[in-house]
PDB file of N, CA and C in Angstrom:
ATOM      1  N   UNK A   1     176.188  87.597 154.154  1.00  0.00           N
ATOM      2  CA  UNK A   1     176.134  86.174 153.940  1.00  0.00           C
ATOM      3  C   UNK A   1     176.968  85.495 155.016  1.00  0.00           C
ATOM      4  N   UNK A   2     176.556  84.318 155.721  1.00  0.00           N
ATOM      5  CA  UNK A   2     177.094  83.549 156.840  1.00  0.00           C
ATOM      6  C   UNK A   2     177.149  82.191 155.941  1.00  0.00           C
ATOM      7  N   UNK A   3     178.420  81.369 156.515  1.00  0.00           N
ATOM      8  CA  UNK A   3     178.616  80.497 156.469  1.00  0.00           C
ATOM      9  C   UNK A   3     178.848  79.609 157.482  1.00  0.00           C
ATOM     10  N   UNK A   4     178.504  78.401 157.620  1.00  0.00           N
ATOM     11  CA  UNK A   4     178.745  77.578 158.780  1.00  0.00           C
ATOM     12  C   UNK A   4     179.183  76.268 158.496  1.00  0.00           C
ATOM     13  N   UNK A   5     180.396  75.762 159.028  1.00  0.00           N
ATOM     14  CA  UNK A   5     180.923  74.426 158.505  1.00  0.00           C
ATOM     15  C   UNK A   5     182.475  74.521 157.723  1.00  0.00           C
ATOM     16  N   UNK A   6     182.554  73.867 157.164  1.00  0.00           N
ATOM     17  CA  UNK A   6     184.006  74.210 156.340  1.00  0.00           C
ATOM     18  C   UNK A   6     183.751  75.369 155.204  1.00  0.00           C
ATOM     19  N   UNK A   7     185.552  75.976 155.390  1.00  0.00           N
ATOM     20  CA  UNK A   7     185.316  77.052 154.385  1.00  0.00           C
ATOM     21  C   UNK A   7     184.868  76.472 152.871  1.00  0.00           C
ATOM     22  N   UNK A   8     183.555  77.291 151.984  1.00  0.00           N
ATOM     23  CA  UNK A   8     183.479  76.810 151.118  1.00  0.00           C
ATOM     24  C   UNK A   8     184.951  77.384 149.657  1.00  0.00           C
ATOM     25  N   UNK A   9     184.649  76.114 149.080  1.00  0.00           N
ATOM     26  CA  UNK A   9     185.909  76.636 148.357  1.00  0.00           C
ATOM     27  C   UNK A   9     185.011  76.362 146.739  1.00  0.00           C
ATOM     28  N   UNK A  10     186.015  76.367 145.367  1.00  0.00           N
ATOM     29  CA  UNK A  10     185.851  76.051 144.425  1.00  0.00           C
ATOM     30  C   UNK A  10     185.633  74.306 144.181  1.00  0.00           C
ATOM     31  N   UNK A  11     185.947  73.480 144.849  1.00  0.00           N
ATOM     32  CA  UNK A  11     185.602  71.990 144.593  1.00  0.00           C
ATOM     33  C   UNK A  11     184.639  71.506 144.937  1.00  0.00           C
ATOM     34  N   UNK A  12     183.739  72.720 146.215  1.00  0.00           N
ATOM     35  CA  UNK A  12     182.483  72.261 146.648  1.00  0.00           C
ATOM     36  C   UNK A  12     181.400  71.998 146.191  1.00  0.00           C
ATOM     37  N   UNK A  13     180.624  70.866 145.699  1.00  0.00           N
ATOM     38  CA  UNK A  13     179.279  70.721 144.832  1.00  0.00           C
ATOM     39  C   UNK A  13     178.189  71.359 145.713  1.00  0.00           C
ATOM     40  N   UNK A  14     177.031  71.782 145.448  1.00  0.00           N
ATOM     41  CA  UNK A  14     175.959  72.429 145.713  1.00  0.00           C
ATOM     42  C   UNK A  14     174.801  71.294 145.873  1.00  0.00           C
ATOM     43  N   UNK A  15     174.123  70.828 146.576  1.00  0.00           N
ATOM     44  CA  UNK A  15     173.081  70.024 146.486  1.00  0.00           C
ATOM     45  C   UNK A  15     172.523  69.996 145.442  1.00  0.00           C
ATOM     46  N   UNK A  16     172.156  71.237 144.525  1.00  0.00           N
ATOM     47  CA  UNK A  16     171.398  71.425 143.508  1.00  0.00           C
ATOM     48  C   UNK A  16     171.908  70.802 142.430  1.00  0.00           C
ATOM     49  N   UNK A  17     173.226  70.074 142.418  1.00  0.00           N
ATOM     50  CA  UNK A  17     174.298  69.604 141.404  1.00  0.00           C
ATOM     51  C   UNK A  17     174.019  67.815 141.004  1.00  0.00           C
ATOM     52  N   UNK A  18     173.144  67.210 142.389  1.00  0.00           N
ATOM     53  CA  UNK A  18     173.320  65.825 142.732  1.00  0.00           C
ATOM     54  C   UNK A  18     172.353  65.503 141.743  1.00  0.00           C
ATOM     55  N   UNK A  19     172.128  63.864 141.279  1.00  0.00           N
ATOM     56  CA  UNK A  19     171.053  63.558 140.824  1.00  0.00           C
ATOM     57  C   UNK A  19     170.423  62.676 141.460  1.00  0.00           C
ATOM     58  N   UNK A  20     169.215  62.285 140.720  1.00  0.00           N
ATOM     59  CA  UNK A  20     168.091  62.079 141.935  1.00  0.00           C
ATOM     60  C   UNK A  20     168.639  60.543 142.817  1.00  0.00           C
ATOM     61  N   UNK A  21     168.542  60.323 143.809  1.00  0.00           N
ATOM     62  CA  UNK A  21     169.014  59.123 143.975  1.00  0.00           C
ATOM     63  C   UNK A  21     170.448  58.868 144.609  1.00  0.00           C
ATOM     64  N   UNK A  22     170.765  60.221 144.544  1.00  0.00           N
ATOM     65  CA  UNK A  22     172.233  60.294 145.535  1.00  0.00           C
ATOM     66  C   UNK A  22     172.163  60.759 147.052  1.00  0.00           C
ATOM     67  N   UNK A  23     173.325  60.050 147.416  1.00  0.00           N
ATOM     68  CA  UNK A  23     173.199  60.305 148.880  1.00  0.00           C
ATOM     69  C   UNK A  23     174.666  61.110 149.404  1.00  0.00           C
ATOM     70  N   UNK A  24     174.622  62.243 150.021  1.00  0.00           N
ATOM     71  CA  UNK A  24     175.383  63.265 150.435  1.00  0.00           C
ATOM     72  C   UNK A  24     175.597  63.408 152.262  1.00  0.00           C
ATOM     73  N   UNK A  25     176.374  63.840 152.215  1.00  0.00           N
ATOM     74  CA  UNK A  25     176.511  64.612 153.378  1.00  0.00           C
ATOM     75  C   UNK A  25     176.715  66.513 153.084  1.00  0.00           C
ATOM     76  N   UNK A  26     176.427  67.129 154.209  1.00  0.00           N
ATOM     77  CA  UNK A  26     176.709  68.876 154.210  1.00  0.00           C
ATOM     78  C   UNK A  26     177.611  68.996 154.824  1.00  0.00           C
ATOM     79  N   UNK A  27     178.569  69.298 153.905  1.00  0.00           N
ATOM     80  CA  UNK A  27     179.878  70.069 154.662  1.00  0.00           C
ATOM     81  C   UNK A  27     179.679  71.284 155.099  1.00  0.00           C
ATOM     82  N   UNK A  28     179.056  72.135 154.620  1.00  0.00           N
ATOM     83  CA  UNK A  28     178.640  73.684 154.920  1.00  0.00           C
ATOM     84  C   UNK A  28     177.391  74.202 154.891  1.00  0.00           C
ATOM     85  N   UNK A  29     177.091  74.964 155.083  1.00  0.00           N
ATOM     86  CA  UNK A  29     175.707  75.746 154.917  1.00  0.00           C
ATOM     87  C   UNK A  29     176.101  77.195 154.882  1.00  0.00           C
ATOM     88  N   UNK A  30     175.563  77.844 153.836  1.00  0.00           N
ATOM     89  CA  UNK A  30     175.862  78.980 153.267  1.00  0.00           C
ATOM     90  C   UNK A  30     174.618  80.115 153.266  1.00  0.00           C
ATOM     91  N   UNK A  31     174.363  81.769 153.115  1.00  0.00           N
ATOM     92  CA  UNK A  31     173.459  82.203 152.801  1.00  0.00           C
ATOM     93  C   UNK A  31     172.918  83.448 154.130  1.00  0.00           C
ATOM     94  N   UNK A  32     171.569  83.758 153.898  1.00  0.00           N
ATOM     95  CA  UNK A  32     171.207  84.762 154.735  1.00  0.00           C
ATOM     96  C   UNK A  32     171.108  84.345 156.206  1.00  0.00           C
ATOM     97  N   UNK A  33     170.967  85.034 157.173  1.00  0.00           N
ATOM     98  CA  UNK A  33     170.794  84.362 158.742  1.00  0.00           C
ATOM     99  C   UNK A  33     169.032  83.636 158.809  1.00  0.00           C
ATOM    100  N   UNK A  34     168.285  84.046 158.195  1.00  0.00           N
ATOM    101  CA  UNK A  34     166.998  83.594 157.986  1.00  0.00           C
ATOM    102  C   UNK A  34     167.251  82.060 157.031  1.00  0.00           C
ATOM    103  N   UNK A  35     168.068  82.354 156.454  1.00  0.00           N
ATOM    104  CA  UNK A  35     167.565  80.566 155.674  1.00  0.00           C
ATOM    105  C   UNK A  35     168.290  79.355 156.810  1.00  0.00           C
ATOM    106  N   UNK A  36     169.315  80.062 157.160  1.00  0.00           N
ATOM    107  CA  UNK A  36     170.905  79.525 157.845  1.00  0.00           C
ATOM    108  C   UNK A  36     169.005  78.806 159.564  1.00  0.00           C
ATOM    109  N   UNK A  37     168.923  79.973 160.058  1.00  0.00           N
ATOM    110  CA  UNK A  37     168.096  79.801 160.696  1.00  0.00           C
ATOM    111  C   UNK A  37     166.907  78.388 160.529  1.00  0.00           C
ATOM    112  N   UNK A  38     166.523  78.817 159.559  1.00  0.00           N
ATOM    113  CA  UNK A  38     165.445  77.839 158.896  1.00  0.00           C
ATOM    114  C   UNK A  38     165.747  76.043 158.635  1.00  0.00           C
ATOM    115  N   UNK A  39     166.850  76.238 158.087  1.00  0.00           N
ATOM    116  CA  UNK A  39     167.161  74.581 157.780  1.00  0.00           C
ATOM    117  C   UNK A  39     167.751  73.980 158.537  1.00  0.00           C
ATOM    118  N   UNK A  40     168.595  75.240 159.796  1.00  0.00           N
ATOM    119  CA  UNK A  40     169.075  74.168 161.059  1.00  0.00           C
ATOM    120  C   UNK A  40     167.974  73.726 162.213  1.00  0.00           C
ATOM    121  N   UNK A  41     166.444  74.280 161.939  1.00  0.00           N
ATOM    122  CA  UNK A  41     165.303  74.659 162.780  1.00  0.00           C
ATOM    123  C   UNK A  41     164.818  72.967 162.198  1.00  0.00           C
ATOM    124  N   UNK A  42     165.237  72.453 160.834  1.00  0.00           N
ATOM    125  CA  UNK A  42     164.292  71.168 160.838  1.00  0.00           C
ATOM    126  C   UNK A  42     165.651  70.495 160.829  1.00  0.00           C
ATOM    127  N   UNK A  43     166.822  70.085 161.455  1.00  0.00           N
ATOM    128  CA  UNK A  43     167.628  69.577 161.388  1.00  0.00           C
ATOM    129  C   UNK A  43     168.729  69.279 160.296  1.00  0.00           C
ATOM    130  N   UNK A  44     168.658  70.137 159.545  1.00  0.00           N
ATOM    131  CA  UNK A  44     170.084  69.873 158.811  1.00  0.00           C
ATOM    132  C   UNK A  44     170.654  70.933 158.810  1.00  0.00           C
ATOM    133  N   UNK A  45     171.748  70.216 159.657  1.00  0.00           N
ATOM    134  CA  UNK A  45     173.063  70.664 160.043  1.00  0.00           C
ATOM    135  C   UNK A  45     174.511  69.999 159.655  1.00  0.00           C
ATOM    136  N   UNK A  46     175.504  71.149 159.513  1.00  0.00           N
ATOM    137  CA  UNK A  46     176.690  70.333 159.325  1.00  0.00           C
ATOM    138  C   UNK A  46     177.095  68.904 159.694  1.00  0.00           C
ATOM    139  N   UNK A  47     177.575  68.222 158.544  1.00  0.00           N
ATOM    140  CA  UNK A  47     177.617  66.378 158.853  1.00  0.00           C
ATOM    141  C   UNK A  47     175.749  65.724 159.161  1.00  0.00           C
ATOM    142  N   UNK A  48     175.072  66.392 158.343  1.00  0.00           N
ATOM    143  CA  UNK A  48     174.048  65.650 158.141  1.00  0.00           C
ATOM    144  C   UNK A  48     173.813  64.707 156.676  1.00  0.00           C
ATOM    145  N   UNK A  49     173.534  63.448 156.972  1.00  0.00           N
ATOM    146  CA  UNK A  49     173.178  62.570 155.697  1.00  0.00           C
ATOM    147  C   UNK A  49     171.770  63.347 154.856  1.00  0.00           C
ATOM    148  N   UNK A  50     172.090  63.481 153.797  1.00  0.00           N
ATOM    149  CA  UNK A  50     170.740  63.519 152.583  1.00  0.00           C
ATOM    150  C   UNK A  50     170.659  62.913 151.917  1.00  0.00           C
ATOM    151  N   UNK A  51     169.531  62.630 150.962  1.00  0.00           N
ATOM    152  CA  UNK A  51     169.217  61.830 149.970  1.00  0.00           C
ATOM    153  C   UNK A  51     168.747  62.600 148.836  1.00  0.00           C
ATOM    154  N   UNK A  52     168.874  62.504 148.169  1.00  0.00           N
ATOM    155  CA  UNK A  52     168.333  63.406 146.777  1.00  0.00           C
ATOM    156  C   UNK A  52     166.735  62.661 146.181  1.00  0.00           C
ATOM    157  N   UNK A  53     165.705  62.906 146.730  1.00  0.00           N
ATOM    158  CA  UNK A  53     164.231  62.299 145.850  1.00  0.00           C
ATOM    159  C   UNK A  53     163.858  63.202 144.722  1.00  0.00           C
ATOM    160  N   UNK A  54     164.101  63.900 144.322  1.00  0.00           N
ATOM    161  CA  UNK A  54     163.493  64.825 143.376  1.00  0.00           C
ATOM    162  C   UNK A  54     164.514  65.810 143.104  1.00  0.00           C
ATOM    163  N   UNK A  55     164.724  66.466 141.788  1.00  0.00           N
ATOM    164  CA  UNK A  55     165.651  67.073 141.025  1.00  0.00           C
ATOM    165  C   UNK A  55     164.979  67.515 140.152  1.00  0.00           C
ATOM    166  N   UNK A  56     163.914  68.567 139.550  1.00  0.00           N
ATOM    167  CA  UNK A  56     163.580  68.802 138.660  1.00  0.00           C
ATOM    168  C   UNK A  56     164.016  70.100 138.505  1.00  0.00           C
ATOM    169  N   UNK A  57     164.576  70.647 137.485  1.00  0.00           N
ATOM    170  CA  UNK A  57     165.141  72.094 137.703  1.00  0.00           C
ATOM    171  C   UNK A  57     163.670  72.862 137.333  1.00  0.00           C
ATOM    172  N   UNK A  58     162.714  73.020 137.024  1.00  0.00           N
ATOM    173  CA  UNK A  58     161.851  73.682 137.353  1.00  0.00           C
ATOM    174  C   UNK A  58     160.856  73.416 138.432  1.00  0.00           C
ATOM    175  N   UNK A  59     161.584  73.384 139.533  1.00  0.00           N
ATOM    176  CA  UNK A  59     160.426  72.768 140.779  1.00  0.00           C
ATOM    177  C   UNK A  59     161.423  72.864 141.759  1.00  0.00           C
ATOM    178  N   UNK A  60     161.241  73.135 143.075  1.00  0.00           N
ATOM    179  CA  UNK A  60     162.453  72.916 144.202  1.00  0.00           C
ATOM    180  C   UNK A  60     162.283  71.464 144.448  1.00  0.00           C
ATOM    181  N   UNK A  61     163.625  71.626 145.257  1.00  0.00           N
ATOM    182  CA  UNK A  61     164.461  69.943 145.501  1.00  0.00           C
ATOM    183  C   UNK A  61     163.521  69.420 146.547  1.00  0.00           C
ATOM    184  N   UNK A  62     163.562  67.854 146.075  1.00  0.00           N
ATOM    185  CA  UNK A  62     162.817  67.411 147.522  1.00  0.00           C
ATOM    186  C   UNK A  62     164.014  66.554 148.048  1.00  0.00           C
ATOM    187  N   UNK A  63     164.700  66.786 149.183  1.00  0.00           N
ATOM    188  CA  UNK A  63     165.639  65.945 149.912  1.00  0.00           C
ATOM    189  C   UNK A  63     164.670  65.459 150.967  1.00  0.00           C
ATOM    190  N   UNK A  64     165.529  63.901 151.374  1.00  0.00           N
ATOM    191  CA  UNK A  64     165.372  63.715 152.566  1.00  0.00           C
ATOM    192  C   UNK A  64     166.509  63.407 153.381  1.00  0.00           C
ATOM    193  N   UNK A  65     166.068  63.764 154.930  1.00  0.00           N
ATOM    194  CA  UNK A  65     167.216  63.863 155.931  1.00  0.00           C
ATOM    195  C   UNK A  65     166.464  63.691 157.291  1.00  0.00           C
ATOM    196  N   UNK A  66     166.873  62.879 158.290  1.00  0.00           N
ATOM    197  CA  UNK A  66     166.446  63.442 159.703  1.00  0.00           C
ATOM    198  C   UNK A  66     165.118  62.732 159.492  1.00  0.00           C
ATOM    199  N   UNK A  67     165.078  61.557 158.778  1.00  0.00           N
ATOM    200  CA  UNK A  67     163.375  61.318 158.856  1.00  0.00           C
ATOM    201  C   UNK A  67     162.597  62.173 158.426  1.00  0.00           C
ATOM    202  N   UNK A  68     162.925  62.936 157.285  1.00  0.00           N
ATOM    203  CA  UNK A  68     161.838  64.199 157.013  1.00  0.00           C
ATOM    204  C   UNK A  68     161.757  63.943 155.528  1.00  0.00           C
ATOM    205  N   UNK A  69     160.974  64.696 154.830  1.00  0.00           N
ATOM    206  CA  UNK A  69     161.085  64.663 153.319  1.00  0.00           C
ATOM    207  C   UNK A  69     160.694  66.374 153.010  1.00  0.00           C
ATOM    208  N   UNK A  70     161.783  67.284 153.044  1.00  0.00           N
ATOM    209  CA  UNK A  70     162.239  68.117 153.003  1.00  0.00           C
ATOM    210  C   UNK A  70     162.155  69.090 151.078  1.00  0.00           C
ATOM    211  N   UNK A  71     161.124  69.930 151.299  1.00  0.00           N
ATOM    212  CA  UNK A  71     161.144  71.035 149.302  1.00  0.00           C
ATOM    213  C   UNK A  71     161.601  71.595 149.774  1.00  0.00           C
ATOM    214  N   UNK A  72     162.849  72.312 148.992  1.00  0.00           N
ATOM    215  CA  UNK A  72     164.218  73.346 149.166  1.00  0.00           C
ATOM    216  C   UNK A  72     163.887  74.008 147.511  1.00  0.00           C
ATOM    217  N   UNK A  73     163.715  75.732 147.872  1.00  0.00           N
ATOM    218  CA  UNK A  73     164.095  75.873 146.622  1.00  0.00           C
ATOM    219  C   UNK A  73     165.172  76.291 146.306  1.00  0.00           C
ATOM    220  N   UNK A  74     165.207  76.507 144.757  1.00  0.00           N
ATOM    221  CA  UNK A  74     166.475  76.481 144.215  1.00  0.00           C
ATOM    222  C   UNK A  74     167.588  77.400 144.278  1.00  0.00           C
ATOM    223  N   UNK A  75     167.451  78.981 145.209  1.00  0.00           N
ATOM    224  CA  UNK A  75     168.400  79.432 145.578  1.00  0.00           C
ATOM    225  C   UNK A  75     168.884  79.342 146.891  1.00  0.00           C
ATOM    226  N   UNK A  76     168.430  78.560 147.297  1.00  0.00           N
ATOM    227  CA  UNK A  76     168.656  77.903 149.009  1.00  0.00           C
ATOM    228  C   UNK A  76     169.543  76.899 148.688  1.00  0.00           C
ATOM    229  N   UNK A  77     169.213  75.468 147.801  1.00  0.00           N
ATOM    230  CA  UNK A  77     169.972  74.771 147.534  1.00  0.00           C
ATOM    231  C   UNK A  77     171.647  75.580 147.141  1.00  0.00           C
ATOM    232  N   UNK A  78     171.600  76.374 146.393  1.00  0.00           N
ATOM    233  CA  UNK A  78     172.872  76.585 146.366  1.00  0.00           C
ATOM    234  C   UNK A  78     173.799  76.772 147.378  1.00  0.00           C
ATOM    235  N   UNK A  79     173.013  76.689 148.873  1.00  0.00           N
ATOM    236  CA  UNK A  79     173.900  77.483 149.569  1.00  0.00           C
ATOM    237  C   UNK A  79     174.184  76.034 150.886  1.00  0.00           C
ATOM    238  N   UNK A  80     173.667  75.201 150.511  1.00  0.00           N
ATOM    239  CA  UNK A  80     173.833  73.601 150.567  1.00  0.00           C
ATOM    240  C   UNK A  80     174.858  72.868 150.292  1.00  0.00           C
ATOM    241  N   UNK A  81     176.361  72.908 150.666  1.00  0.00           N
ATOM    242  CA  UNK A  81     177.202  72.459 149.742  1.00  0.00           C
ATOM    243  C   UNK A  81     177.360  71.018 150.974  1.00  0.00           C
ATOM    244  N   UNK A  82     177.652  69.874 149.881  1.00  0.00           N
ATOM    245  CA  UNK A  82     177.435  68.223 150.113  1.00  0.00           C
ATOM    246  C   UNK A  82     179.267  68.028 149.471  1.00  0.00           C
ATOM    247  N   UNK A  83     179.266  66.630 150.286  1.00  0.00           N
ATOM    248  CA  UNK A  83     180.558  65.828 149.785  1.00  0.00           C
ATOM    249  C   UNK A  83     179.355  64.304 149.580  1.00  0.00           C
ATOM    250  N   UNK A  84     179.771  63.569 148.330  1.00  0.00           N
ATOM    251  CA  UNK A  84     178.961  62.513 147.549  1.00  0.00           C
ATOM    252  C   UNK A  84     179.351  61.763 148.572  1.00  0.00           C
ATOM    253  N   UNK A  85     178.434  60.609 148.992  1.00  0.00           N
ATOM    254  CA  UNK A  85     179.016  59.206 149.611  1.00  0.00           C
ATOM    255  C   UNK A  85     178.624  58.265 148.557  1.00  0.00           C
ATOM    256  N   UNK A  86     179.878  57.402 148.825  1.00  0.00           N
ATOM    257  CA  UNK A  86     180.559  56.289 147.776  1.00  0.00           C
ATOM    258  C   UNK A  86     179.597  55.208 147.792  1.00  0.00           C
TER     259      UNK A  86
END
């Protein structure tokens, strides 16, 4: 498992945590070199803005970021960790 960004710790929320309608930033990105690969390939990267459009826990996340509208599923999201903007 690779991590990239700040060390994740215990206070870090998970994207998968937000509800619909919130807007985040990624402090980290967490997980295999293939996903790590994958989500910096459509632009989200550390200190990227998201938006939360969709939250259904039986369905992957639909974020948007980067002008994109982005389905993440749900063990990817975990490895997504966000700080909330106010």
């Amino acid at each position: 498992m690779t991590t990239w960004g700040e060390s994740v710790g215990v206070y870090m929320k998970s994207v998968e945590m937000m509800p619909e309608g919130s807007v985040c930033h990624v402090k980290a990105l967490q997980g295999c070199p293939r996903f790590l690969g994958r989500i910096t390939a459509i632009g989200i990267t550390v200190g990227s803005q998201l938006t939360v459009i969709k939250n259904n826990r039986h369905q992957p996340m639909l974020v948007y970021g980067k002008d994109t509208l982005i389905a993440v599923n749900r063990k990817d999201c975990g490895g997504i960790f966000i700080e909330a903007v106010q």
